[in-house]
mmCIF file of C-alpha atoms in Angstrom:
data_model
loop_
_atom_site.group_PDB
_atom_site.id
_atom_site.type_symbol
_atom_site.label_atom_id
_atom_site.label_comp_id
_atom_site.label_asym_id
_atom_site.label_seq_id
_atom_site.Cartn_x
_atom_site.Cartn_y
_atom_site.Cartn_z
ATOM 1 C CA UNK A 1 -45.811 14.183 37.934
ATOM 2 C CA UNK A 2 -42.105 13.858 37.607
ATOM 3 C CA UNK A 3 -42.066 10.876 36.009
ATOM 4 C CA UNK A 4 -44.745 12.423 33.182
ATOM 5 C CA UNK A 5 -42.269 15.513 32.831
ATOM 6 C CA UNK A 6 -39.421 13.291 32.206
ATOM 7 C CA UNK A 7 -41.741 10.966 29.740
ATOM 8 C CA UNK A 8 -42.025 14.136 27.887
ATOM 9 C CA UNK A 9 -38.479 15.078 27.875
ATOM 10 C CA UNK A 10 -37.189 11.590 26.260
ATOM 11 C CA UNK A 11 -39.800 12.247 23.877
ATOM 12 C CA UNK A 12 -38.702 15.365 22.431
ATOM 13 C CA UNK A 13 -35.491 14.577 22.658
ATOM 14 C CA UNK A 14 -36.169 11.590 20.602
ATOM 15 C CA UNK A 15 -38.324 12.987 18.363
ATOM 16 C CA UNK A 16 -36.273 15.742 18.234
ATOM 17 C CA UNK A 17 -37.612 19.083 16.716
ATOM 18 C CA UNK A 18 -37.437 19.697 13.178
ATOM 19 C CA UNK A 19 -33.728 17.765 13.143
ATOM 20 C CA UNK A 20 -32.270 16.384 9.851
ATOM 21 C CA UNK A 21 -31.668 12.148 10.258
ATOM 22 C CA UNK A 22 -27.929 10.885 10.418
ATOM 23 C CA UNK A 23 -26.503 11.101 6.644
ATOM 24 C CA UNK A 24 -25.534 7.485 5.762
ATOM 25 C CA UNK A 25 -21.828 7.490 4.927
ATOM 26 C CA UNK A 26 -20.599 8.707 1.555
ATOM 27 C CA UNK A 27 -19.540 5.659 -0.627
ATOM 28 C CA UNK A 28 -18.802 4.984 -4.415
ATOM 29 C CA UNK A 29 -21.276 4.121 -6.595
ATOM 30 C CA UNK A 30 -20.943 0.196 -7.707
ATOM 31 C CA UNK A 31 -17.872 -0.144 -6.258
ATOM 32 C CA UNK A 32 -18.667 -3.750 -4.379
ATOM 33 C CA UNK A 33 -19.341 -4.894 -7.673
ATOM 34 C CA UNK A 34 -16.054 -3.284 -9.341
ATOM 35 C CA UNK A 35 -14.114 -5.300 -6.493
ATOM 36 C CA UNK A 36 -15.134 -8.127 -7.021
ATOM 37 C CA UNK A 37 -14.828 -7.764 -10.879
ATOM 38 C CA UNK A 38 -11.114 -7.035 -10.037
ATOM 39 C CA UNK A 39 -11.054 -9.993 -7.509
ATOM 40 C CA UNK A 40 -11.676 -11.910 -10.851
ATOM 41 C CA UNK A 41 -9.829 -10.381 -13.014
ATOM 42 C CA UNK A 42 -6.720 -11.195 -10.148
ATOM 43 C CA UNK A 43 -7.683 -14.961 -9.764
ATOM 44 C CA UNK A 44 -4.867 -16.532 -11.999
ATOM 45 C CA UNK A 45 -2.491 -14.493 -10.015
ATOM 46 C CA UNK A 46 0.057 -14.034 -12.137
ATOM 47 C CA UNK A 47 0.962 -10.664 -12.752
ATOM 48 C CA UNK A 48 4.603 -9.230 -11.758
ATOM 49 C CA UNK A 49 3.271 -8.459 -8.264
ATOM 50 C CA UNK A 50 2.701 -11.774 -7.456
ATOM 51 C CA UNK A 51 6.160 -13.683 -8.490
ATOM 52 C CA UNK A 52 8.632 -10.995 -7.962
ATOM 53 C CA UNK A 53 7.040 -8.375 -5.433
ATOM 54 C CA UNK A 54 8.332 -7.852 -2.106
ATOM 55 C CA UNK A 55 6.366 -10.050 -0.326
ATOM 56 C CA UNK A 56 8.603 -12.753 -2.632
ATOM 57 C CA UNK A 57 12.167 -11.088 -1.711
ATOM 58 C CA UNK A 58 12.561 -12.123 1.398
ATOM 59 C CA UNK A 59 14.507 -15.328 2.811
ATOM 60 C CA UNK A 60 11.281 -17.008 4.289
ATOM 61 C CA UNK A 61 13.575 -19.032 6.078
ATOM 62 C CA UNK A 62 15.454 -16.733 7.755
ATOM 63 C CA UNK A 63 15.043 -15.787 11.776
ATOM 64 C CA UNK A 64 12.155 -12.838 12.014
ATOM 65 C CA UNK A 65 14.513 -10.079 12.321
ATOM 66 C CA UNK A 66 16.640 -10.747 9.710
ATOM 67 C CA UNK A 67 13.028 -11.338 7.337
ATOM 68 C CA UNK A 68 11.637 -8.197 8.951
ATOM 69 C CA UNK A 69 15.012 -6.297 7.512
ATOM 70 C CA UNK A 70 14.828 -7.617 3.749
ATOM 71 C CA UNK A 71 11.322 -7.090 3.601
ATOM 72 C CA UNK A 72 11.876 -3.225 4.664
ATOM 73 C CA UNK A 73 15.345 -3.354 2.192
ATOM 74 C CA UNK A 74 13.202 -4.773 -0.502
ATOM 75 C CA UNK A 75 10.288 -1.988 -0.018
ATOM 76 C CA UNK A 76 13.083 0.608 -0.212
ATOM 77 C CA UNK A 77 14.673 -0.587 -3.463
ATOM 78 C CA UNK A 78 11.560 -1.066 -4.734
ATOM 79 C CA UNK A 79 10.941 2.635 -5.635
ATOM 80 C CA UNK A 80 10.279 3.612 -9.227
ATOM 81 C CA UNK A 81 11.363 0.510 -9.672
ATOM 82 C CA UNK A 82 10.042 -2.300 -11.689
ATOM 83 C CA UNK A 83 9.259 -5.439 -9.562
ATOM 84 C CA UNK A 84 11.492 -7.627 -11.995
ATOM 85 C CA UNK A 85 14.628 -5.482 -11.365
ATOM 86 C CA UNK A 86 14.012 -5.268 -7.446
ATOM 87 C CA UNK A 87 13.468 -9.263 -7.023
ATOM 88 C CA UNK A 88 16.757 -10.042 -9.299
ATOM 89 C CA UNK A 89 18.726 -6.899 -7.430
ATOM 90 C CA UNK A 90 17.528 -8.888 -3.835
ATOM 91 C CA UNK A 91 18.732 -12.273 -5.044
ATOM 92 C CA UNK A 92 22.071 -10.712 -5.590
ATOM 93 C CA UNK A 93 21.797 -9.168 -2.097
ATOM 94 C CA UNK A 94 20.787 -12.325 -0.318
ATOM 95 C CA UNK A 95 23.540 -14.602 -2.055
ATOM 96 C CA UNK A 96 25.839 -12.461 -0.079
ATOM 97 C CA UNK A 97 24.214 -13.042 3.033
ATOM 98 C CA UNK A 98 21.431 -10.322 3.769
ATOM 99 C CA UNK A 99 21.757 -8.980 7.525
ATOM 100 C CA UNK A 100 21.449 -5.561 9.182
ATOM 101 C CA UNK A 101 25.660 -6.070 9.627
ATOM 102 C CA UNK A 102 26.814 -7.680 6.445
ATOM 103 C CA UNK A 103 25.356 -4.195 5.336
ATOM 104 C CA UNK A 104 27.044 -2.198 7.937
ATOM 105 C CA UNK A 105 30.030 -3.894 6.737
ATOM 106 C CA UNK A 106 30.034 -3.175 2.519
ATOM 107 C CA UNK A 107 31.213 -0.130 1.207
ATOM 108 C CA UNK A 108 29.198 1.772 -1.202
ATOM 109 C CA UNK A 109 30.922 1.085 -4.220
ATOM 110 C CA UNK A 110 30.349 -2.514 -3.583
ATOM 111 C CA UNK A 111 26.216 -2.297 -2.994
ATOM 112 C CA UNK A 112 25.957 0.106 -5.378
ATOM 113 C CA UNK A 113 27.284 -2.596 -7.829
ATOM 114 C CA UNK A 114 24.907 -5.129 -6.456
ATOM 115 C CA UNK A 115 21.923 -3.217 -6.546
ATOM 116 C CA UNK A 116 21.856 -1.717 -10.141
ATOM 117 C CA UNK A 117 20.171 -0.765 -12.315
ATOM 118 C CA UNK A 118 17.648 -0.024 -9.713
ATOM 119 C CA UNK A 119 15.985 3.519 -10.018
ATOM 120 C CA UNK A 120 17.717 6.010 -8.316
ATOM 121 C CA UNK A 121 20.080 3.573 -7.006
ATOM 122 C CA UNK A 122 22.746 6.054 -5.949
ATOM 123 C CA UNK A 123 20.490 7.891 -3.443
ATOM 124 C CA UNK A 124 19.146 4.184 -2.385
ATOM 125 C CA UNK A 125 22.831 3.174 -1.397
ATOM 126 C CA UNK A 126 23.052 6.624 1.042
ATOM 127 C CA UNK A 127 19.340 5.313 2.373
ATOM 128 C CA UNK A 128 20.271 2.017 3.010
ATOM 129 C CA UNK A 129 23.523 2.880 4.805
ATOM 130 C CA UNK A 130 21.896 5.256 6.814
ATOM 131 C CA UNK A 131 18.948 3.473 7.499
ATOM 132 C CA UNK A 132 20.573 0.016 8.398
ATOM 133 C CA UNK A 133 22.597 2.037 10.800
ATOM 134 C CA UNK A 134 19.633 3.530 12.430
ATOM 135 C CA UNK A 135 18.309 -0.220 13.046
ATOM 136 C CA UNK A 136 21.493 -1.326 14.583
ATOM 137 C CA UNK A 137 21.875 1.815 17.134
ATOM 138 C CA UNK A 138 17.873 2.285 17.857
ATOM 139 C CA UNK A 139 16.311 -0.920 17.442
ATOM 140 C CA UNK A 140 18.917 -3.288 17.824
ATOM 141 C CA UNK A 141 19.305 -4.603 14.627
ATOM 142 C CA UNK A 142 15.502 -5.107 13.439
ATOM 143 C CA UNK A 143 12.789 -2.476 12.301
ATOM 144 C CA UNK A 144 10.251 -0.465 14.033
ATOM 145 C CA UNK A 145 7.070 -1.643 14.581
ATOM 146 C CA UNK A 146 4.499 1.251 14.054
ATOM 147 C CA UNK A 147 4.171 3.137 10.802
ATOM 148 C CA UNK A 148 5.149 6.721 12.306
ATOM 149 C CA UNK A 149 8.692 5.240 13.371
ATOM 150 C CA UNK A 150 8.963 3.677 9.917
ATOM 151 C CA UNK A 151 8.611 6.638 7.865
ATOM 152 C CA UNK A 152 11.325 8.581 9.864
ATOM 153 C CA UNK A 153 13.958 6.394 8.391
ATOM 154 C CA UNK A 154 15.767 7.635 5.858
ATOM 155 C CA UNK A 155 14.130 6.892 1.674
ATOM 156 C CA UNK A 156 11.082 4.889 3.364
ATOM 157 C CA UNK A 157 8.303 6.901 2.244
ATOM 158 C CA UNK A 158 4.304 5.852 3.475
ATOM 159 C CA UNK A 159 3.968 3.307 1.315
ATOM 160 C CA UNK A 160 6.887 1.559 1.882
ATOM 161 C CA UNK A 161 5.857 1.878 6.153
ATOM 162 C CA UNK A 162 2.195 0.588 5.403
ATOM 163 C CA UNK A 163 3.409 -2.487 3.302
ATOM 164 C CA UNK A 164 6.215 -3.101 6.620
ATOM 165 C CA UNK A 165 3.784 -3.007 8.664
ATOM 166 C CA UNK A 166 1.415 -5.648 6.394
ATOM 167 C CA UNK A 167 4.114 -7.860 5.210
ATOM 168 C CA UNK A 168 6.546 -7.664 8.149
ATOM 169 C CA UNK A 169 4.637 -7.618 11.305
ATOM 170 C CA UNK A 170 1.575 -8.674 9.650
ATOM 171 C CA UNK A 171 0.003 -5.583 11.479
ATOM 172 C CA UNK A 172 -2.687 -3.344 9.235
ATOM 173 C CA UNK A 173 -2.414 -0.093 10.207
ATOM 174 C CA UNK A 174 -3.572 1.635 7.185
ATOM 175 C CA UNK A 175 -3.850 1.507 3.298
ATOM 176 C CA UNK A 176 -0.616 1.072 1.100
ATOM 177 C CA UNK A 177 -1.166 3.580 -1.901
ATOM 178 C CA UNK A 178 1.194 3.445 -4.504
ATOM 179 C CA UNK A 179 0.884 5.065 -8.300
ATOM 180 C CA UNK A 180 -0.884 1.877 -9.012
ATOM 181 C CA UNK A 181 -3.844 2.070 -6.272
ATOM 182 C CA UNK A 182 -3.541 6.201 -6.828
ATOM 183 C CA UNK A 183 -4.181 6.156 -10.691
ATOM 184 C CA UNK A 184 -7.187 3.038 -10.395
ATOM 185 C CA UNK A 185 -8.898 5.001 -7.105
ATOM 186 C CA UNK A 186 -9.241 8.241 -9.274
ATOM 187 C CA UNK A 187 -10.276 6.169 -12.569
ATOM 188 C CA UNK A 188 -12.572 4.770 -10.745
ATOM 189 C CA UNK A 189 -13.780 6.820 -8.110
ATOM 190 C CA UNK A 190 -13.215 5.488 -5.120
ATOM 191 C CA UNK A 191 -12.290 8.992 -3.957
ATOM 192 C CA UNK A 192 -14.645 11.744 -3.433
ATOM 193 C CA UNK A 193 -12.940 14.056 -5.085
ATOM 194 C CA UNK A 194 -9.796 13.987 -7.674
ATOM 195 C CA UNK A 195 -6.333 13.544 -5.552
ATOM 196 C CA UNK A 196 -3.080 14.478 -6.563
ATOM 197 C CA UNK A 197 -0.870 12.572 -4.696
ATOM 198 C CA UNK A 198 -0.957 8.649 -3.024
ATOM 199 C CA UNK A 199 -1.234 10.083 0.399
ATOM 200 C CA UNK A 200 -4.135 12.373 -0.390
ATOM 201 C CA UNK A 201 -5.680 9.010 -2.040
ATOM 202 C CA UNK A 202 -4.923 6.873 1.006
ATOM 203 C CA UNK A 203 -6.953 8.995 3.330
ATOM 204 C CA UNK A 204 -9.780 9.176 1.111
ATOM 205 C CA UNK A 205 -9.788 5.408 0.909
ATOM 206 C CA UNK A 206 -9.425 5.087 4.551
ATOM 207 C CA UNK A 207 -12.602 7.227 5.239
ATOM 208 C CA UNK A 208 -14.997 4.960 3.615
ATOM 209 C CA UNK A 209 -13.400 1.394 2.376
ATOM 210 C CA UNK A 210 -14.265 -1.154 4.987
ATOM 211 C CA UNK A 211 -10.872 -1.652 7.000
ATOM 212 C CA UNK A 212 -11.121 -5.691 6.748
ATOM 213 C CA UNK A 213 -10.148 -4.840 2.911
ATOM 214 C CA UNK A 214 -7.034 -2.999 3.355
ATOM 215 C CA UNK A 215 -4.701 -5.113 3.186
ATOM 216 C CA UNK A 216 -5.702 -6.752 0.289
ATOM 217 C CA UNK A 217 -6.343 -3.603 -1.983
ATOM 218 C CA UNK A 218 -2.923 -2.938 -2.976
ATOM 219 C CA UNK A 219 -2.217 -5.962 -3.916
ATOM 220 C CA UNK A 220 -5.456 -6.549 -6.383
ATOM 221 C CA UNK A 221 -4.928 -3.448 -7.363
ATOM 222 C CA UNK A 222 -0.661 -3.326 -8.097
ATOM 223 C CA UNK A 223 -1.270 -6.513 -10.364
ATOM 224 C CA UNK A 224 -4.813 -5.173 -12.154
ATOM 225 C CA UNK A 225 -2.533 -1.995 -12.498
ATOM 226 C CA UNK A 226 0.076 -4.062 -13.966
ATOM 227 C CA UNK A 227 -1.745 -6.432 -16.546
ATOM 228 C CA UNK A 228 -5.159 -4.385 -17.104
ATOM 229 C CA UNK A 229 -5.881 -0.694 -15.805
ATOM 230 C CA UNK A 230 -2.330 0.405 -17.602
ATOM 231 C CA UNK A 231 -1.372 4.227 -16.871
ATOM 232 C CA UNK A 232 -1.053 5.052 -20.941
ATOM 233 C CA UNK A 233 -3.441 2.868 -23.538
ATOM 234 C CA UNK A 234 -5.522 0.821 -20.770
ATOM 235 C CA UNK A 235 -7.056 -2.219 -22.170
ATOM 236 C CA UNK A 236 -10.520 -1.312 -21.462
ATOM 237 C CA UNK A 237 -11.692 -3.943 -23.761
ATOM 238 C CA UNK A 238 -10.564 -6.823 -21.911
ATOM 239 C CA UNK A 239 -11.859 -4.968 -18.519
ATOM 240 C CA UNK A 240 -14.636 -7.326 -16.485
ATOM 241 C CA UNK A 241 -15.429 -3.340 -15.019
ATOM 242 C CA UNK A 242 -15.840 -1.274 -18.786
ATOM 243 C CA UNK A 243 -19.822 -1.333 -18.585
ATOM 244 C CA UNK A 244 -19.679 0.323 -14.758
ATOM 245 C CA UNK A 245 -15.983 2.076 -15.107
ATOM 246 C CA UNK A 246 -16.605 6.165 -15.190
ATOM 247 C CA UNK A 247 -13.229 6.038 -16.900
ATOM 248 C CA UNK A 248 -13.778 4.077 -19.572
ATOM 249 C CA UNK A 249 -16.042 5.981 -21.488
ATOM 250 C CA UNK A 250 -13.495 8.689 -21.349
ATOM 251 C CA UNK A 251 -10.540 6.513 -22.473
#
């Protein structure tokens, strides 16, 4: 007789009574195939992104540490900044020998000089400074390793501690959303509802895109940003994605 009650049991608790099924997860509509439109689109590889972004400022040859520093030095210059101006403001930077203390050791004037016309480049000198300090004192000379140390250093924003993290310590610990992947999410959406900013865009990407993907997102979408999907006048003519685009109607 037990064993009959307990039958029972399992079965109404399996049946349940009246109980709605599990929602499937909420994803965009055609958005598999706008990837691998994109992916496409990408294939010749040779927007800015590709010669002259950060993952191409760097002295490859250079012992970890000192790589893991210029990559984090080239994210942070990198800010409103076009990637043309940021890989010809790191050459300059790297000619003069590119370490945590050949840093500590310049006066302002002097990297201000080296680094414009970069935006903002004034409040990127008092970052730097600050920030290369930081490594020396705290993390003896290279850069933290998990994305909530990152953005505590001074001018390194989520982004910037996202594509560290990628690029640096080859580590993916969540989406890099810049203006690029912020404008192309909403045009195409890939968020649930409008965003406003890149962070609000990053969790909304993070709730649904499959995580083996995020580390190549930003970078399809940076260049498809850069060549196709402009923010004014966006060639939606020569778009692989116009027929299945919700934006393109509009534009």
């Amino acid at each position: 007789p037990r064993q009959s009650r307990k039958r029972k049991s399992l079965a109404i608790a399996y049946e349940g009574d009246g109980a709605e099924p599990p929602r499937a997860p909420w994803e965009p509509r055609d958005w598999r195939e706008q990837l691998e439109r994109i992916r496409e689109m990408r294939s010749s590889r040779d927007a800015p992104v590709d010669d002259m972004g950060v993952q191409k400022c760097y002295d490859s040859s250079a012992p970890p540490q000192v790589m893991r520093y210029q990559v984090l030095l080239a994210l942070m210059l990198s800010s409103q900044t076009k990637d043309q101006v940021t890989s010809a403001a790191m050459l300059r930077l790297r000619r003069r020998g590119l370490t945590v203390d050949s840093v500590l050791q310049m006066d302002e004037e002097t990297l201000g000089q080296i680094i414009y016309p970069v935006g903002f480049w004034r409040n990127k000198v008092k970052y730097i400074k600050q920030t290369t300090a930081i490594l020396k004192q705290k993390y003896g000379g290279d850069i933290p390793s998990t994305v909530e140390e990152l953005v505590q250093l001074p001018g390194v924003g989520p982004k910037m501690a996202h594509l560290a993290m990628h690029i640096a310590w080859d580590s993916v610990a969540g989406i890099a959303v810049d203006t690029h992947v912020h404008r192309i999410s909403n045009r195409l959406k890939w968020v649930k509802k409008e965003t406003k900013y890149p962070e609000e865009t990053r969790v909304a990407l993070e709730e649904w895109l499959p995580r083996d993907l995020w580390k190549e997102i930003n970078w399809l979408l940076v260049g498809f940003g850069q060549q196709t999907c402009l923010p004014v006048n966006p060639r939606c003519s020569q778009c692989l994605n116009q027929d299945i685009c919700p934006a393109a109607k509009r534009l």
